[in-house]
Short mmCIF file of C-alpha atoms and ligand atoms in Angstrom, two decimals:
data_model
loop_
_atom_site.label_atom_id
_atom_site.label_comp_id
_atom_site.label_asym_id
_atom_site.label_seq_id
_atom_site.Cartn_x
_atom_site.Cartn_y
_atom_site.Cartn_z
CA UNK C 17 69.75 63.89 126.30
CA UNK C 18 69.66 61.83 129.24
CA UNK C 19 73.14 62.13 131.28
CA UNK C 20 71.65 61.29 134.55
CA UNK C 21 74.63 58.89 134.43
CA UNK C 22 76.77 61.88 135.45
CA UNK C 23 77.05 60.99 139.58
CA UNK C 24 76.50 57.25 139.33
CA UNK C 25 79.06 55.54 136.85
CA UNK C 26 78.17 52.59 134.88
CA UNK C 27 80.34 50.01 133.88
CA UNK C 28 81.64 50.53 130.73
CA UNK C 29 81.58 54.03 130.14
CA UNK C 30 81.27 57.33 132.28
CA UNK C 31 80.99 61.47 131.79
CA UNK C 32 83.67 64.33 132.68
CA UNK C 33 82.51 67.27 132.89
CA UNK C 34 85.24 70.42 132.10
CA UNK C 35 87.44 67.88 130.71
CA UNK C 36 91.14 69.85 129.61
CA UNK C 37 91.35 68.71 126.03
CA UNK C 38 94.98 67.52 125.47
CA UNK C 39 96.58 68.36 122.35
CA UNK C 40 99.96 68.43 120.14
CA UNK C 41 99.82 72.18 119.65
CA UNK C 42 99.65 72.75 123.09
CA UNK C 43 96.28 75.11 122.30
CA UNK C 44 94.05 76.31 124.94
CA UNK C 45 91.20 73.92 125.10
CA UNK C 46 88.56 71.90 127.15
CA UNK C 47 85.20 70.07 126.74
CA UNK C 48 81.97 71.07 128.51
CA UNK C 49 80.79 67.52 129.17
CA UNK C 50 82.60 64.50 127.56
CA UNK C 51 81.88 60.86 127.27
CA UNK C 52 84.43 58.13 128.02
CA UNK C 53 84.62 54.67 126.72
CA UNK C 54 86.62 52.07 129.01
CA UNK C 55 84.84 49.52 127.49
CA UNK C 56 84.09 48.35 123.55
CA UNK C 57 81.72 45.43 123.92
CA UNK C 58 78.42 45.75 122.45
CA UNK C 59 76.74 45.78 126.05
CA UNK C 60 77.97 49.32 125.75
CA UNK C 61 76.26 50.41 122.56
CA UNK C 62 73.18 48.83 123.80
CA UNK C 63 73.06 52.08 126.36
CA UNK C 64 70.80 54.74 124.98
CA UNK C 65 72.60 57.04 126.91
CA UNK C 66 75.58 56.38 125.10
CA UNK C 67 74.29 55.76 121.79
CA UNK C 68 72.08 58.86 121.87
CA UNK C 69 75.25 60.74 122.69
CA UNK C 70 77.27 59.44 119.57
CA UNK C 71 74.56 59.98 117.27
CA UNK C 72 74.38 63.66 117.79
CA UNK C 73 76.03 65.61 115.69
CA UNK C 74 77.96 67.90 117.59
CA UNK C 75 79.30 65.51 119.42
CA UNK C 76 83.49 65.60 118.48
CA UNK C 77 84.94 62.53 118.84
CA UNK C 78 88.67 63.11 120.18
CA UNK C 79 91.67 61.15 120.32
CA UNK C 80 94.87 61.79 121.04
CA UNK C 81 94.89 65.64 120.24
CA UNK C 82 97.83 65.23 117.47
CA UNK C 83 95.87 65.97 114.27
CA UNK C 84 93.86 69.28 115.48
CA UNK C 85 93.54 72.67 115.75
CA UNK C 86 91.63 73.77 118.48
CA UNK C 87 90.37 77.40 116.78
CA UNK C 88 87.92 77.92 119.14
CA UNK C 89 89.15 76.63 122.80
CA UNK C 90 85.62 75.96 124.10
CA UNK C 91 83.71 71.75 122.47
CA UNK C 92 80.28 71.59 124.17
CA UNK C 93 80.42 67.95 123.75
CA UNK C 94 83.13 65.04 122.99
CA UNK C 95 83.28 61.50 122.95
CA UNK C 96 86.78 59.40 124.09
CA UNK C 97 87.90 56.02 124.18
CA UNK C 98 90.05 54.95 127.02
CA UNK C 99 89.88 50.95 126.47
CA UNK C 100 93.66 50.66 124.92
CA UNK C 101 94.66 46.64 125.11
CA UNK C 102 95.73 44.69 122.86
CA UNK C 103 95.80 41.41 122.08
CA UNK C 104 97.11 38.30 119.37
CA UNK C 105 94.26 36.71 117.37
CA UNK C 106 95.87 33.84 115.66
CA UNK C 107 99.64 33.47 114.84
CA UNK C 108 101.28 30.96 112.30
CA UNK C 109 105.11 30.59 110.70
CA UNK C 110 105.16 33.97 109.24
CA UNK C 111 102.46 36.21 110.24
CA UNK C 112 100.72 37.14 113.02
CA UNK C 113 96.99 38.81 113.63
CA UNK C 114 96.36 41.26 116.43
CA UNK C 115 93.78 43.61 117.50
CA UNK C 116 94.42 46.64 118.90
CA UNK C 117 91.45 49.07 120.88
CA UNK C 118 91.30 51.88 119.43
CA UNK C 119 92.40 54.52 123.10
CA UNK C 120 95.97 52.68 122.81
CA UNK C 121 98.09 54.83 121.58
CA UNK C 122 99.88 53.74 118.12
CA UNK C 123 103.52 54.21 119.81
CA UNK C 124 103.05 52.04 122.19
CA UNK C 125 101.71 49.37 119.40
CA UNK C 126 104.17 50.16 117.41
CA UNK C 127 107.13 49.43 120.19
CA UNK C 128 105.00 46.44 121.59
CA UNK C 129 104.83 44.28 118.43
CA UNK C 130 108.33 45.68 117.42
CA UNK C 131 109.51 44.47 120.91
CA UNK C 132 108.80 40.88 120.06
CA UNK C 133 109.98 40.99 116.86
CA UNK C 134 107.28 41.18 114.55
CA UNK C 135 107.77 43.43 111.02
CA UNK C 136 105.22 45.76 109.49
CA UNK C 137 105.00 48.80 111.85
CA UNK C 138 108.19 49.65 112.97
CA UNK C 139 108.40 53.01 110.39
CA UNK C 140 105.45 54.40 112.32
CA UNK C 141 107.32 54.67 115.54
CA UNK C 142 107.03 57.92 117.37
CA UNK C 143 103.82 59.42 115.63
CA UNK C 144 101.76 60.32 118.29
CA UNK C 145 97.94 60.17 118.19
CA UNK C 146 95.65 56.92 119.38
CA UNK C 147 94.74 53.81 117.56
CA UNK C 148 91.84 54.96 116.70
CA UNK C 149 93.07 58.10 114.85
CA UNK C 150 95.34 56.32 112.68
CA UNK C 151 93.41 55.02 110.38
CA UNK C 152 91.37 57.87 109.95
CA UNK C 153 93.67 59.99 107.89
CA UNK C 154 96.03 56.29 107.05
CA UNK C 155 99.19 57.94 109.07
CA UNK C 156 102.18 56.69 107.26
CA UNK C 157 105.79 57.44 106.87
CA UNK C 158 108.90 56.15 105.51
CA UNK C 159 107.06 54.43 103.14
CA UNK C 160 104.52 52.71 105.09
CA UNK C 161 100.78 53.45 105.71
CA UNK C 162 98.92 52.22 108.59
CA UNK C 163 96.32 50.97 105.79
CA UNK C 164 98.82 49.04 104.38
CA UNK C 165 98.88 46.82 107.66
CA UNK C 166 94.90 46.46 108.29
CA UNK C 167 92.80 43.51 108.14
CA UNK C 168 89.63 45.54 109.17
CA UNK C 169 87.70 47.75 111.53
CA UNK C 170 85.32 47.75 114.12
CA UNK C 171 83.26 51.04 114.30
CA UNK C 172 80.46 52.41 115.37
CA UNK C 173 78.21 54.07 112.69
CA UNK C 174 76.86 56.88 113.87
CA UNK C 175 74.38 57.43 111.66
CA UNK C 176 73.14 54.10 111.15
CA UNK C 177 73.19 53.34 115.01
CA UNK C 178 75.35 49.78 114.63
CA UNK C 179 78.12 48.13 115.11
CA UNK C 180 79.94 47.69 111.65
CA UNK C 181 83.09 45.91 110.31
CA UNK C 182 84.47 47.26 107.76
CA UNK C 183 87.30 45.13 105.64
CA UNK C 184 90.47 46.98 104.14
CA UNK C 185 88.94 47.44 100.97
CA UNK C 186 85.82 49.27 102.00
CA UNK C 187 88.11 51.65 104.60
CA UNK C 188 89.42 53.39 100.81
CA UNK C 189 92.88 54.42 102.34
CA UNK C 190 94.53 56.81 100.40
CA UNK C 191 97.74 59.10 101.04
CA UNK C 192 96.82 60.87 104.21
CA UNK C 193 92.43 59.74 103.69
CA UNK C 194 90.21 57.03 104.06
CA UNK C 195 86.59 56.44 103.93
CA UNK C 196 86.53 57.77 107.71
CA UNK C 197 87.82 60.96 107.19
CA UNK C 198 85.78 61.31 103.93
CA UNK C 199 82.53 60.62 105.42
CA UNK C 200 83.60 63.19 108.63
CA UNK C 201 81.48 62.60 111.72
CA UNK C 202 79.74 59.35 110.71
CA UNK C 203 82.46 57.06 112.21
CA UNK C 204 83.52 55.99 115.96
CA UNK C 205 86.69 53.78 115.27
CA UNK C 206 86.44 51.39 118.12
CA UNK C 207 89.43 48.44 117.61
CA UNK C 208 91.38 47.97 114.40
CA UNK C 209 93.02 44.07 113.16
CA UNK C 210 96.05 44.09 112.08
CA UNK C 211 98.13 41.52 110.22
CA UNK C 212 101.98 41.80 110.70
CA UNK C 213 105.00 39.38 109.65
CA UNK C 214 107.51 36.70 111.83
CA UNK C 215 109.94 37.24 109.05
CA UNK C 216 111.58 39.98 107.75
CA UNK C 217 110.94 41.16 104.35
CA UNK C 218 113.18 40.78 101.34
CA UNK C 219 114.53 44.17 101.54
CA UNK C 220 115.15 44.28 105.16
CA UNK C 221 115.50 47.18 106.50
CA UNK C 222 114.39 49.12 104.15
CA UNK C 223 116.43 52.37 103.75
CA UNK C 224 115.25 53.66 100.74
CA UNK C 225 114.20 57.30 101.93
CA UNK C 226 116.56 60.34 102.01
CA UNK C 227 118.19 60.39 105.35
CA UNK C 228 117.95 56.64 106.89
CA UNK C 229 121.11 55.20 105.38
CA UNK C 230 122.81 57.47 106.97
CA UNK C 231 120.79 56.67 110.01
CA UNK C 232 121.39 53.11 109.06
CA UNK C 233 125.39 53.46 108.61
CA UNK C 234 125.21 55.24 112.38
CA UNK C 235 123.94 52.22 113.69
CA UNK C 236 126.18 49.77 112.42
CA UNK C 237 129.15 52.13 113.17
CA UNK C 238 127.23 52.25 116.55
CA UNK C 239 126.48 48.32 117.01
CA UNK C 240 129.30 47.07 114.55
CA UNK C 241 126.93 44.51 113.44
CA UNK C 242 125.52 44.23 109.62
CA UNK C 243 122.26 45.47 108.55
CA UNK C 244 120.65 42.66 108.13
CA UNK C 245 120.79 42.14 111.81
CA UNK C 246 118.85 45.07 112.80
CA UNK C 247 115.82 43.94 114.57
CA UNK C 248 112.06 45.66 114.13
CA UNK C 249 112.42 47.35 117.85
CA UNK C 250 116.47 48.80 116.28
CA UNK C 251 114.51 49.97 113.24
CA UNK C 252 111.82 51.72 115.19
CA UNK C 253 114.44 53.36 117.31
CA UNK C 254 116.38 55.01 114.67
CA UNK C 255 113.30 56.11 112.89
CA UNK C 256 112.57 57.58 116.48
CA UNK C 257 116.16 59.47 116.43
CA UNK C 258 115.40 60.55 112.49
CA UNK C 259 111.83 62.15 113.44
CA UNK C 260 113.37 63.87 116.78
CA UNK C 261 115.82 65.51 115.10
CA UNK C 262 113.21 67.16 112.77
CA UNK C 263 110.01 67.62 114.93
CA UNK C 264 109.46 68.41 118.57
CA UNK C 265 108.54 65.87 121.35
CA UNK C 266 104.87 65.30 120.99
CA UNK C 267 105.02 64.15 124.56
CA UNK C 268 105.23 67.66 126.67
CA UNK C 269 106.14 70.72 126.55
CA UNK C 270 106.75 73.86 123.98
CA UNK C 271 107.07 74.34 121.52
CA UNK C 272 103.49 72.11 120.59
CA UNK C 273 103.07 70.94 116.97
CA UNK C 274 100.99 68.43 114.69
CA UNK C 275 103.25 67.29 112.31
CA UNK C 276 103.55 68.33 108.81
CA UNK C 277 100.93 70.83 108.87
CA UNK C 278 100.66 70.52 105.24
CA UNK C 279 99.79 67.60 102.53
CA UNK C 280 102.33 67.61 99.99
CA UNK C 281 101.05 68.37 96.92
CA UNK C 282 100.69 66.09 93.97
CA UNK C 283 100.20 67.83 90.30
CA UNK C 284 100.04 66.94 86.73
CA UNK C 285 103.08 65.75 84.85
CA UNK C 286 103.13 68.93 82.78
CA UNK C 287 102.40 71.04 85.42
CA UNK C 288 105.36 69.61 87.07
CA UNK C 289 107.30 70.18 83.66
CA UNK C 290 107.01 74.22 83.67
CA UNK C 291 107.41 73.72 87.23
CA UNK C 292 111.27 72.24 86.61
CA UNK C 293 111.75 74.92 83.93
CA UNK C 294 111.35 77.21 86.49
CA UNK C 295 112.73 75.88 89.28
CA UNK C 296 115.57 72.67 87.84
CA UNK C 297 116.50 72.40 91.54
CA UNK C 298 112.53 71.52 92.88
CA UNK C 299 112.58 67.72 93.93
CA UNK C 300 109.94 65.72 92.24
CA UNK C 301 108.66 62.21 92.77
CA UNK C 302 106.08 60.18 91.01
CA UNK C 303 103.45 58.80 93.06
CA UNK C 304 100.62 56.94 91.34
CA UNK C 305 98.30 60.22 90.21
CA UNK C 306 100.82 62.45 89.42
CA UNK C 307 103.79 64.14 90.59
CA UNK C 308 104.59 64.90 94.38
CA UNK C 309 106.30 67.35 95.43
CA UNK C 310 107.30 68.78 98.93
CA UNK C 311 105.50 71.32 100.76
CA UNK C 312 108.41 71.95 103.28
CA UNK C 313 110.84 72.70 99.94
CA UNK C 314 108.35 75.06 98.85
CA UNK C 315 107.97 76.72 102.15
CA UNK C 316 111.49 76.80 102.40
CA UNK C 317 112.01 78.07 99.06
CA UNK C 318 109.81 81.25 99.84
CA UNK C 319 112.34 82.14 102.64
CA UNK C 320 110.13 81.41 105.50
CA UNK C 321 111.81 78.70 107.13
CA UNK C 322 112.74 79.76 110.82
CA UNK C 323 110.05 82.48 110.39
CA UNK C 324 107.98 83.55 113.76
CA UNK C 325 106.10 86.23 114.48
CA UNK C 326 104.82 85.88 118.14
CA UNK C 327 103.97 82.49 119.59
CA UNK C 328 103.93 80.87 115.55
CA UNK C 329 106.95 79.78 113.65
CA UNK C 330 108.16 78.11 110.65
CA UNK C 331 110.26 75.27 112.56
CA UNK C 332 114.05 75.88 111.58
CA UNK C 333 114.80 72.03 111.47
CA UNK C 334 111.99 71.48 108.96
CA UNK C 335 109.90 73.92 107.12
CA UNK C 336 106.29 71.74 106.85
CA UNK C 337 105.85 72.07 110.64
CA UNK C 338 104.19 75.27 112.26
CA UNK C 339 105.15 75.21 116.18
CA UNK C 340 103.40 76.81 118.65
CA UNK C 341 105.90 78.75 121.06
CA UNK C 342 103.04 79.23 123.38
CA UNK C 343 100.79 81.93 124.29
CA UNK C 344 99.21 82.07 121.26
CA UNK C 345 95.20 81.39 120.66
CA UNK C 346 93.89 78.90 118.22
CA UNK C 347 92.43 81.73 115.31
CA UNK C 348 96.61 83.55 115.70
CA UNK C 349 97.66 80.11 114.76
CA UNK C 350 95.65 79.38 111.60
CA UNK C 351 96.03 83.30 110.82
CA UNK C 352 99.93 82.69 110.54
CA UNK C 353 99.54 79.17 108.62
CA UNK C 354 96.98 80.69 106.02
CA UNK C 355 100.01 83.18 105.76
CA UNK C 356 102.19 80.79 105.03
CA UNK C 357 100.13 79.04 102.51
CA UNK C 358 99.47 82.30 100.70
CA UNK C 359 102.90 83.16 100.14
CA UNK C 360 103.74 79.53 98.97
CA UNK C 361 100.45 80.42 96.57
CA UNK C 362 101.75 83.55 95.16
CA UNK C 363 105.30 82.34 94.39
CA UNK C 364 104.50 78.53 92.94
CA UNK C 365 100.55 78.83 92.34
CA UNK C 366 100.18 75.74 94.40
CA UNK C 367 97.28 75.89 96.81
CA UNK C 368 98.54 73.94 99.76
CA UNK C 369 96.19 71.63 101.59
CA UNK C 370 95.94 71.74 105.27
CA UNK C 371 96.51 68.57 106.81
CA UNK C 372 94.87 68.52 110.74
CA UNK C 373 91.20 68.71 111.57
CA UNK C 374 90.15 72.51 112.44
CA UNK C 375 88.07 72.26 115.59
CA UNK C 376 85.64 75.79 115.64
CA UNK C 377 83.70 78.21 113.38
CA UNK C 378 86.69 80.43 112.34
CA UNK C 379 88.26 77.65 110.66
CA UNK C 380 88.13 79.07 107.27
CA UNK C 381 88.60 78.13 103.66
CA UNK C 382 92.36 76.89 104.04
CA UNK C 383 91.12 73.53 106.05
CA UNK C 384 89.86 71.42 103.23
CA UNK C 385 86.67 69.98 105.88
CA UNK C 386 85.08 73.30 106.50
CA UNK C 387 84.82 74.35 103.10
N1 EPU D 15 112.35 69.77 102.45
C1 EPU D 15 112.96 71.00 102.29
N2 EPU D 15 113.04 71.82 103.38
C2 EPU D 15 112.58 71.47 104.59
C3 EPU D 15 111.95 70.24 104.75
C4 EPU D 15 111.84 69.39 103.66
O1 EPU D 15 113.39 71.35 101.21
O2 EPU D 15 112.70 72.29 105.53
C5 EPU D 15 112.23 68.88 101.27
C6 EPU D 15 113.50 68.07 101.00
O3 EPU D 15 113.64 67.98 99.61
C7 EPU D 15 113.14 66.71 101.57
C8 EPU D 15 111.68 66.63 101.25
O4 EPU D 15 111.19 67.95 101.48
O5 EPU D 15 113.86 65.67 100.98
C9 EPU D 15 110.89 65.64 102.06
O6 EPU D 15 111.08 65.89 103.46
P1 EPU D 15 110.85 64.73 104.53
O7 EPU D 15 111.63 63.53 104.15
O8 EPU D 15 111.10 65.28 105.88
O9 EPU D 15 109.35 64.32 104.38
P2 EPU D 15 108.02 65.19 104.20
O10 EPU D 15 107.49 64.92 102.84
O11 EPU D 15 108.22 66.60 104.61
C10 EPU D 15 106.45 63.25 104.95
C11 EPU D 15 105.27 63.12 105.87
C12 EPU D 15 105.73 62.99 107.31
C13 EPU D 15 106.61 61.76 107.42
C14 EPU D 15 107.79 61.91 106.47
C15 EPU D 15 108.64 60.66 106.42
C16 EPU D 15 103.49 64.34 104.75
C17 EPU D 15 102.62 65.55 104.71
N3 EPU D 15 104.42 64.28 105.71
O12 EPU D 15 107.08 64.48 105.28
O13 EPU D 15 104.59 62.81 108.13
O14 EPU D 15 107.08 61.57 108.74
O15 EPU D 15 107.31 62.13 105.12
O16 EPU D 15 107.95 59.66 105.76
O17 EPU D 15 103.30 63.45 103.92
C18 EPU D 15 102.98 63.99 109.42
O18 EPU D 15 102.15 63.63 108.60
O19 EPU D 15 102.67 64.69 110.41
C19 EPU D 15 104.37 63.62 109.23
C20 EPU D 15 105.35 64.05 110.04
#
């Protein structure tokens, strides 16, 4: 592998060496020799030094550190994008296309576009993680997915050494998946396009998830002014004071988490039906294949909510998300949350799936990607 590159940067791209790997969990870890993108053009991937680099497998590529469990502390070698503008392809009377790079982090999209009053991403506000990231497990909340909002995007194929664009159709988004995180390692996400609306939509703003009318009737109490009125940067504020009062501040500080640390499960209609005759109270939604139902209620349900034993809790605000009080090592954490998804096992017989990446060799059989 040729890193001669190390003392003499090229434009475009350079190495760190002992690079502190930030992450969400606030886990102990670093990279032996990483490679970092400022630039996306295809001058770049013309670089063998580069290309070579991205085309060998143990090469991690790493984002914003929100989706990942860093097991083992220690990545020999990682791959980064720094290049984060963005900028408006074409705009007409109603909608707008943009492309974002993919080191920008989706926040700061998310605010941007909301800030001049463009609909489509303002329920994504305040999930951490890059650009880049998003679409590879199709983030979403509040009923939006990132998919739902992509024209296409630009990767580079790892295997296949080229530069491909890949429409909405062929990314396969799916709750929490796409083709990216199906075919794990193959993809570098480099910029995503986006399509997003002048207007809003008919049922503007959308409330229809428990807890944002009442977030909703705050702000009008607050503002005095009617719904309708609310504008995309309003909305993406008060899904930002809905998610704070349930998960920590991906920003700094302890305790570190990554979210729901668990899918929620979908089942079988009669599954679900000796499921209610057991439990009347369980919530239950249809989705299209099948019926969902929520990991954190589960959790709950077995009495572990609030639960910590050392450095690893249950969080007490919201039973899906593990938090890392510090102080403990990655292999403590995913001891505790295979734990957790045991006793959910025992009592319900639902195996739930873990939702981050596991980054190490004690991963283990709960993380669906090292089986
Ligand atoms: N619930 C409990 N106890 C709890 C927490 C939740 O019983 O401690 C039950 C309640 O019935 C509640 C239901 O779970 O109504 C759903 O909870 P919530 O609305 O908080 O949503 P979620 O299903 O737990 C999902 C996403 C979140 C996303 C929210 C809002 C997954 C795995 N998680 O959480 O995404 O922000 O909906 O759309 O789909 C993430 O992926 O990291 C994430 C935070």
């Amino acid at each position: 592998m040729n890193r001669s590159a190390t003392d003499s940067p090229s434009p475009g791209w350079r190495w760190r060496e002992h690079m502190p790997l930030v992450n969400t969990l606030r886990l102990p870890a670093r990279s032996g020799a990483a490679l970092i993108l400022d630039r996306l053009d295809a001058d770049v991937f013309d670089q063998p030094a580069v290309t070579d680099w991205l085309a060998e497998p143990t090469t991690r590529v790493l984002g914003g550190g929100s989706n990942v469990v860093f097991v083992q502390p220690f990545v020999e070698r990682s791959a980064h994008l720094a290049a984060d503008a963005w900028w408006l392809e074409t705009q007409t009377a109603d909608r707008v296309d943009l492309v974002a790079e993919g080191g920008m982090g989706l926040d700061r999209l998310v605010r941007e576009t909301s800030g001049r009053g463009w609909y489509g991403l303002e329920a994504l506000a305040e999930i951490p993680g890059t650009v880049a990231a998003a679409p590879m497990q199709n983030v979403g909340a509040y009923g939006v997915e990132l998919g739902d909002r992509v024209r296409w995007v630009d990767a580079w194929d790892r295997r296949e050494r080229r530069l491909r664009r890949l429409d909405r159709n062929d990314c396969d988004f799916g709750y929490r998946r796409s083709r990216f995180k199906d075919e794990a390692g193959r993809w570098l996400i480099l910029r995503v396009g986006l399509t997003l609306a002048t207007r809003p939509p008919a049922d503007w703003p959308p409330v229809d998830y428990p807890g944002l009318s009442a977030a909703l009737e705050a702000w009008q109490a607050a503002t005095g002014r009617p719904p309708v009125a609310m504008t995309p940067l309003a909305y993406a504020d008060m899904i930002t004071r809905v998610r704070l009062a349930k998960l920590p501040d991906w920003r700094g500080g302890l305790p570190g988490s990554a979210g729901s640390f668990f899918h929620n499960p979908v089942v079988s209609p009669s599954r679900a039906e000796t499921l209610a005759r057991h439990w009347p109270e369980m919530p239950q939604y249809p989705v299209s294949d099948g019926i969902k139902i929520p990991a954190g209620w589960l959790i709950e349900r077995c009495g572990l909510r609030g639960w910590r034993e050392g450095g690893v809790g249950v969080s007490a605000r919201h039973a899906l998300v593990l938090l890392h009080y510090g102080g403990a090592s990655g292999e403590g954490f995913v001891g505790f949350a295979r734990e957790v998804r045991d006793r959910v096992f025992e009592a319900f017989g639902i195996a739930l799936v873990v939702e981050p990446e596991c980054l190490g060799e004690e991963c283990g059989p709960i993380f669906p990607q090292s089986k």
